[in-house]
mmCIF file of C-alpha atoms in Angstrom:
data_model
loop_
_atom_site.group_PDB
_atom_site.id
_atom_site.type_symbol
_atom_site.label_atom_id
_atom_site.label_comp_id
_atom_site.label_asym_id
_atom_site.label_seq_id
_atom_site.Cartn_x
_atom_site.Cartn_y
_atom_site.Cartn_z
ATOM 1 C CA MET U 259 23.069 -1.852 -4.073
ATOM 2 C CA ASN U 260 20.542 -4.922 -4.177
ATOM 3 C CA PRO U 261 16.052 -3.863 -4.754
ATOM 4 C CA VAL U 262 15.543 -5.869 -1.849
ATOM 5 C CA ASP U 263 18.391 -4.667 0.400
ATOM 6 C CA GLU U 264 16.910 -1.007 -0.459
ATOM 7 C CA LEU U 265 13.564 -2.048 0.193
ATOM 8 C CA ALA U 266 15.082 -3.045 3.685
ATOM 9 C CA ALA U 267 16.771 -0.100 4.098
ATOM 10 C CA LEU U 268 13.420 1.843 3.297
ATOM 11 C CA PHE U 269 11.780 0.242 6.079
ATOM 12 C CA ALA U 270 14.410 0.400 8.714
ATOM 13 C CA GLY U 271 14.949 4.461 7.718
ATOM 14 C CA GLU U 272 12.013 5.799 6.789
ATOM 15 C CA GLY U 273 9.721 3.619 7.535
ATOM 16 C CA GLY U 274 10.325 3.798 11.706
ATOM 17 C CA ALA U 275 8.395 7.011 10.962
ATOM 18 C CA GLU U 276 4.798 7.732 12.357
ATOM 19 C CA TYR U 277 2.365 6.419 9.627
ATOM 20 C CA LEU U 278 -0.482 9.937 9.060
ATOM 21 C CA GLY U 279 -1.055 10.274 12.897
ATOM 22 C CA GLU U 280 -1.552 6.220 13.250
ATOM 23 C CA ALA U 281 -0.613 4.277 15.943
ATOM 24 C CA VAL U 282 2.065 2.723 14.341
ATOM 25 C CA THR U 283 4.663 3.597 12.233
ATOM 26 C CA GLN U 284 5.096 3.517 8.295
ATOM 27 C CA ALA U 285 6.964 -0.065 8.479
ATOM 28 C CA GLY U 286 4.980 -1.725 11.583
ATOM 29 C CA HIS U 287 1.646 -0.548 8.672
ATOM 30 C CA MET U 288 2.889 -2.155 6.199
ATOM 31 C CA LEU U 289 4.801 -5.157 7.853
ATOM 32 C CA GLN U 290 1.383 -6.097 9.524
ATOM 33 C CA ALA U 291 -0.646 -5.314 5.462
ATOM 34 C CA GLY U 292 2.512 -8.274 4.519
ATOM 35 C CA ALA U 293 1.600 -10.612 7.147
ATOM 36 C CA LEU U 294 -2.282 -10.602 6.824
ATOM 37 C CA ALA U 295 -1.799 -11.202 3.144
ATOM 38 C CA GLU U 296 0.414 -13.969 4.346
ATOM 39 C CA ALA U 297 -2.111 -15.173 7.037
ATOM 40 C CA ALA U 298 -4.814 -15.553 4.422
ATOM 41 C CA GLY U 299 -3.118 -17.754 2.172
ATOM 42 C CA ALA U 300 -2.582 -14.838 -0.562
ATOM 43 C CA PRO U 301 -0.565 -15.196 -3.533
ATOM 44 C CA ALA U 302 3.350 -14.311 -2.669
ATOM 45 C CA PRO U 303 2.386 -11.436 -5.219
ATOM 46 C CA LEU U 304 -0.265 -10.270 -3.658
ATOM 47 C CA VAL U 305 1.155 -10.690 0.089
ATOM 48 C CA ALA U 306 4.407 -8.442 -1.953
ATOM 49 C CA ALA U 307 1.944 -6.180 -2.870
ATOM 50 C CA ALA U 308 0.094 -5.996 0.098
ATOM 51 C CA LEU U 309 4.294 -5.321 2.269
ATOM 52 C CA LEU U 310 4.711 -2.697 0.087
ATOM 53 C CA HIS U 311 1.688 -0.894 -1.074
ATOM 54 C CA ASP U 312 2.977 2.229 0.957
ATOM 55 C CA ILE U 313 6.361 2.647 -0.425
ATOM 56 C CA GLY U 314 5.529 5.934 -2.366
ATOM 57 C CA HIS U 315 5.238 7.391 1.383
ATOM 58 C CA PHE U 316 8.919 7.317 1.030
ATOM 59 C CA HIS U 317 10.443 10.437 -0.387
ATOM 60 C CA GLY U 318 13.293 11.190 1.757
ATOM 61 C CA THR U 319 13.579 15.478 3.059
ATOM 62 C CA VAL U 320 9.794 15.759 1.724
ATOM 63 C CA THR U 321 7.538 12.570 3.716
ATOM 64 C CA GLY U 322 4.186 12.044 2.476
ATOM 65 C CA ARG U 323 2.581 12.660 5.143
ATOM 66 C CA ASP U 324 4.134 16.690 4.502
ATOM 67 C CA LEU U 325 1.929 16.183 1.536
ATOM 68 C CA MET U 326 -1.228 14.758 2.268
ATOM 69 C CA GLU U 327 -1.249 16.993 5.713
ATOM 70 C CA GLY U 328 -0.865 20.176 3.383
ATOM 71 C CA HIS U 329 -4.243 18.876 1.638
ATOM 72 C CA GLN U 330 -2.142 17.864 -1.227
ATOM 73 C CA ASP U 331 -3.111 13.981 -2.197
ATOM 74 C CA ASN U 332 0.991 12.574 -2.862
ATOM 75 C CA ARG U 333 -0.697 10.040 -5.341
ATOM 76 C CA HIS U 334 1.715 7.166 -3.257
ATOM 77 C CA SER U 335 -0.657 4.754 -5.087
ATOM 78 C CA HIS U 336 1.828 5.545 -8.313
ATOM 79 C CA THR U 337 4.626 6.557 -7.532
ATOM 80 C CA GLY U 338 4.990 3.026 -5.546
ATOM 81 C CA ALA U 339 3.516 1.520 -8.113
ATOM 82 C CA ASP U 340 5.976 2.652 -10.543
ATOM 83 C CA ARG U 341 9.210 2.528 -7.991
ATOM 84 C CA LEU U 342 8.114 -1.098 -7.652
ATOM 85 C CA ALA U 343 7.814 -1.766 -11.533
ATOM 86 C CA ARG U 344 11.568 -1.304 -11.495
ATOM 87 C CA TRP U 345 11.778 -4.401 -9.996
ATOM 88 C CA PHE U 346 8.739 -6.515 -9.870
ATOM 89 C CA GLY U 347 6.244 -8.060 -12.175
ATOM 90 C CA PRO U 348 3.157 -6.160 -13.277
ATOM 91 C CA GLU U 349 1.667 -9.092 -10.029
ATOM 92 C CA VAL U 350 3.730 -6.757 -7.782
ATOM 93 C CA ALA U 351 3.625 -3.573 -8.824
ATOM 94 C CA GLU U 352 0.170 -2.747 -9.968
ATOM 95 C CA PRO U 353 -2.390 -4.228 -6.881
ATOM 96 C CA VAL U 354 -0.449 -1.027 -5.627
ATOM 97 C CA ARG U 355 -1.258 1.536 -8.077
ATOM 98 C CA PRO U 356 -5.299 0.951 -7.755
ATOM 99 C CA HIS U 357 -5.158 0.696 -3.358
ATOM 100 C CA VAL U 358 -6.378 4.594 -3.312
ATOM 101 C CA ALA U 359 -8.806 3.607 -5.609
ATOM 102 C CA ALA U 360 -9.957 0.797 -3.536
ATOM 103 C CA LYS U 361 -10.680 2.693 -0.658
ATOM 104 C CA ARG U 362 -12.331 5.390 -2.596
ATOM 105 C CA TYR U 363 -14.438 2.408 -4.350
ATOM 106 C CA LEU U 364 -15.274 0.426 -0.806
ATOM 107 C CA CYS U 365 -17.286 3.653 0.253
ATOM 108 C CA ALA U 366 -19.026 4.140 -2.213
ATOM 109 C CA VAL U 367 -20.055 0.505 -2.644
ATOM 110 C CA GLU U 368 -19.986 -1.137 0.611
ATOM 111 C CA PRO U 369 -22.551 0.382 3.224
ATOM 112 C CA GLY U 370 -20.407 0.442 6.764
ATOM 113 C CA TYR U 371 -17.218 0.521 5.281
ATOM 114 C CA PHE U 372 -16.404 3.964 5.858
ATOM 115 C CA ALA U 373 -18.088 4.467 9.610
ATOM 116 C CA PRO U 374 -15.064 2.459 11.134
ATOM 117 C CA LEU U 375 -12.258 4.300 8.729
ATOM 118 C CA SER U 376 -9.603 5.881 11.305
ATOM 119 C CA GLU U 377 -9.193 9.829 11.809
ATOM 120 C CA ALA U 378 -6.166 10.162 9.850
ATOM 121 C CA SER U 379 -7.797 7.244 6.460
ATOM 122 C CA VAL U 380 -10.967 9.407 6.623
ATOM 123 C CA HIS U 381 -8.087 13.015 6.200
ATOM 124 C CA THR U 382 -6.308 11.034 3.681
ATOM 125 C CA LEU U 383 -9.502 9.954 1.761
ATOM 126 C CA ARG U 384 -11.281 13.506 1.373
ATOM 127 C CA VAL U 385 -7.271 14.591 0.363
ATOM 128 C CA GLN U 386 -7.830 11.493 -2.023
ATOM 129 C CA GLY U 387 -10.823 12.334 -3.874
ATOM 130 C CA GLY U 388 -13.699 11.052 -1.292
ATOM 131 C CA PRO U 389 -15.677 8.105 -2.039
ATOM 132 C CA MET U 390 -16.022 7.921 -5.773
ATOM 133 C CA MET U 391 -19.086 8.447 -7.592
ATOM 134 C CA VAL U 392 -21.705 5.900 -9.120
ATOM 135 C CA GLU U 393 -19.765 5.991 -12.522
ATOM 136 C CA GLN U 394 -16.446 5.862 -11.285
ATOM 137 C CA ALA U 395 -17.130 2.799 -8.846
ATOM 138 C CA ARG U 396 -18.772 1.170 -12.027
ATOM 139 C CA ALA U 397 -15.846 1.628 -13.910
ATOM 140 C CA PHE U 398 -13.308 0.657 -10.866
ATOM 141 C CA ALA U 399 -14.870 -2.798 -10.824
ATOM 142 C CA GLU U 400 -14.303 -3.528 -14.115
ATOM 143 C CA LEU U 401 -10.428 -2.938 -13.274
ATOM 144 C CA PRO U 402 -8.669 -6.594 -14.487
ATOM 145 C CA GLY U 403 -6.764 -6.250 -10.917
ATOM 146 C CA ALA U 404 -9.380 -4.310 -8.997
ATOM 147 C CA ALA U 405 -9.840 -7.871 -6.648
ATOM 148 C CA ASP U 406 -6.349 -7.358 -5.790
ATOM 149 C CA ALA U 407 -6.289 -3.981 -4.921
ATOM 150 C CA VAL U 408 -9.776 -4.331 -2.709
ATOM 151 C CA ALA U 409 -7.821 -7.321 -1.231
ATOM 152 C CA VAL U 410 -4.376 -5.229 -0.450
ATOM 153 C CA ARG U 411 -6.666 -2.137 0.420
ATOM 154 C CA ARG U 412 -8.943 -4.257 2.935
ATOM 155 C CA TRP U 413 -5.632 -5.658 4.751
ATOM 156 C CA ALA U 414 -4.738 -1.874 4.603
ATOM 157 C CA GLU U 415 -7.130 -0.797 6.590
ATOM 158 C CA GLN U 416 -6.154 -3.766 9.253
ATOM 159 C CA ALA U 417 -2.676 -2.896 9.737
ATOM 160 C CA LYS U 418 -3.147 -0.196 12.054
ATOM 161 C CA ASP U 419 -3.021 -2.632 15.311
ATOM 162 C CA PRO U 420 -0.206 -1.193 17.431
ATOM 163 C CA GLY U 421 -0.537 -4.011 19.420
ATOM 164 C CA LEU U 422 -0.440 -6.965 16.463
ATOM 165 C CA ALA U 423 2.282 -9.225 16.415
ATOM 166 C CA THR U 424 4.169 -9.069 13.406
ATOM 167 C CA PRO U 425 7.693 -10.961 11.695
ATOM 168 C CA ASP U 426 10.186 -8.565 10.807
ATOM 169 C CA PHE U 427 11.284 -7.507 7.319
ATOM 170 C CA ASP U 428 14.009 -10.058 6.969
ATOM 171 C CA HIS U 429 10.739 -12.579 7.093
ATOM 172 C CA PHE U 430 9.917 -11.199 3.384
ATOM 173 C CA ARG U 431 13.084 -11.508 1.839
ATOM 174 C CA PRO U 432 12.968 -14.034 0.523
ATOM 175 C CA LEU U 433 10.035 -14.369 -1.185
ATOM 176 C CA LEU U 434 10.452 -10.623 -2.184
ATOM 177 C CA ALA U 435 14.048 -11.840 -3.194
ATOM 178 C CA SER U 436 12.157 -14.740 -5.402
ATOM 179 C CA LEU U 437 9.667 -11.777 -7.385
ATOM 180 C CA LEU U 438 12.374 -9.642 -8.398
ATOM 181 C CA LEU U 439 12.742 -9.419 -11.877
ATOM 182 C CA GLU U 440 16.373 -10.331 -13.040
ATOM 183 C CA ARG U 441 16.155 -13.670 -10.577
ATOM 184 C CA ARG U 442 12.964 -15.450 -12.015
ATOM 185 C CA THR U 443 14.187 -18.184 -15.052
ATOM 186 C CA PRO U 444 12.067 -17.751 -18.439
#
C-alpha cells in the first residue's frame, strides 16, 4: 500500500478514536495541528511533522490511550518518528521524536505554559516524566532540532478545539506525497 494511503487509513480508522480524554478525536487533533502549522507558514516538512506528530499512538488493539491511562509512557514520539522514517526524511520524522520532550521543556522554562494545559495533557506530562530539570532543559535547548520540536508542541497544544474547522486528510495528500522518500529526485 502507498504510504500516504496507509496514513489515510490510520486517520480514518484508529484516528476516529477518542484522544486521551480530549474533546477531539486523535485524527481531529492531528489535522488541527497540521492546519495550524500550515496557517503559520511553516515549511512543508514541518507541516507534515505537525500533522503526523501523534502517529505513534496508533498501535492496533493496544492503543496509546490504554498505555497512558495505565500510567505507562508509550513513547509514542519515538515509535511515531521511527514509523515515519520509513517513508519520509529526517526533516519530517525528527521533529516528531522530541515533541514530548518539548512539552517537558516548555513546562520547565516558560512561565505560564503549564497553567492552560488540559487535564489529559497534565496527566500525560506526569506519565512522561514531568517538567525537565534545569540541566535537562539546557541540554534539550542545545539539540539541533529543538526549535522545530517546540513549534510542533505549540501547535499540538492548540489543536484540541472541537469547534475549529480544519481541512480533511485529503487536503494534505499532495504535501505528504511530495515529501515521500521514493518520490524525491536527487
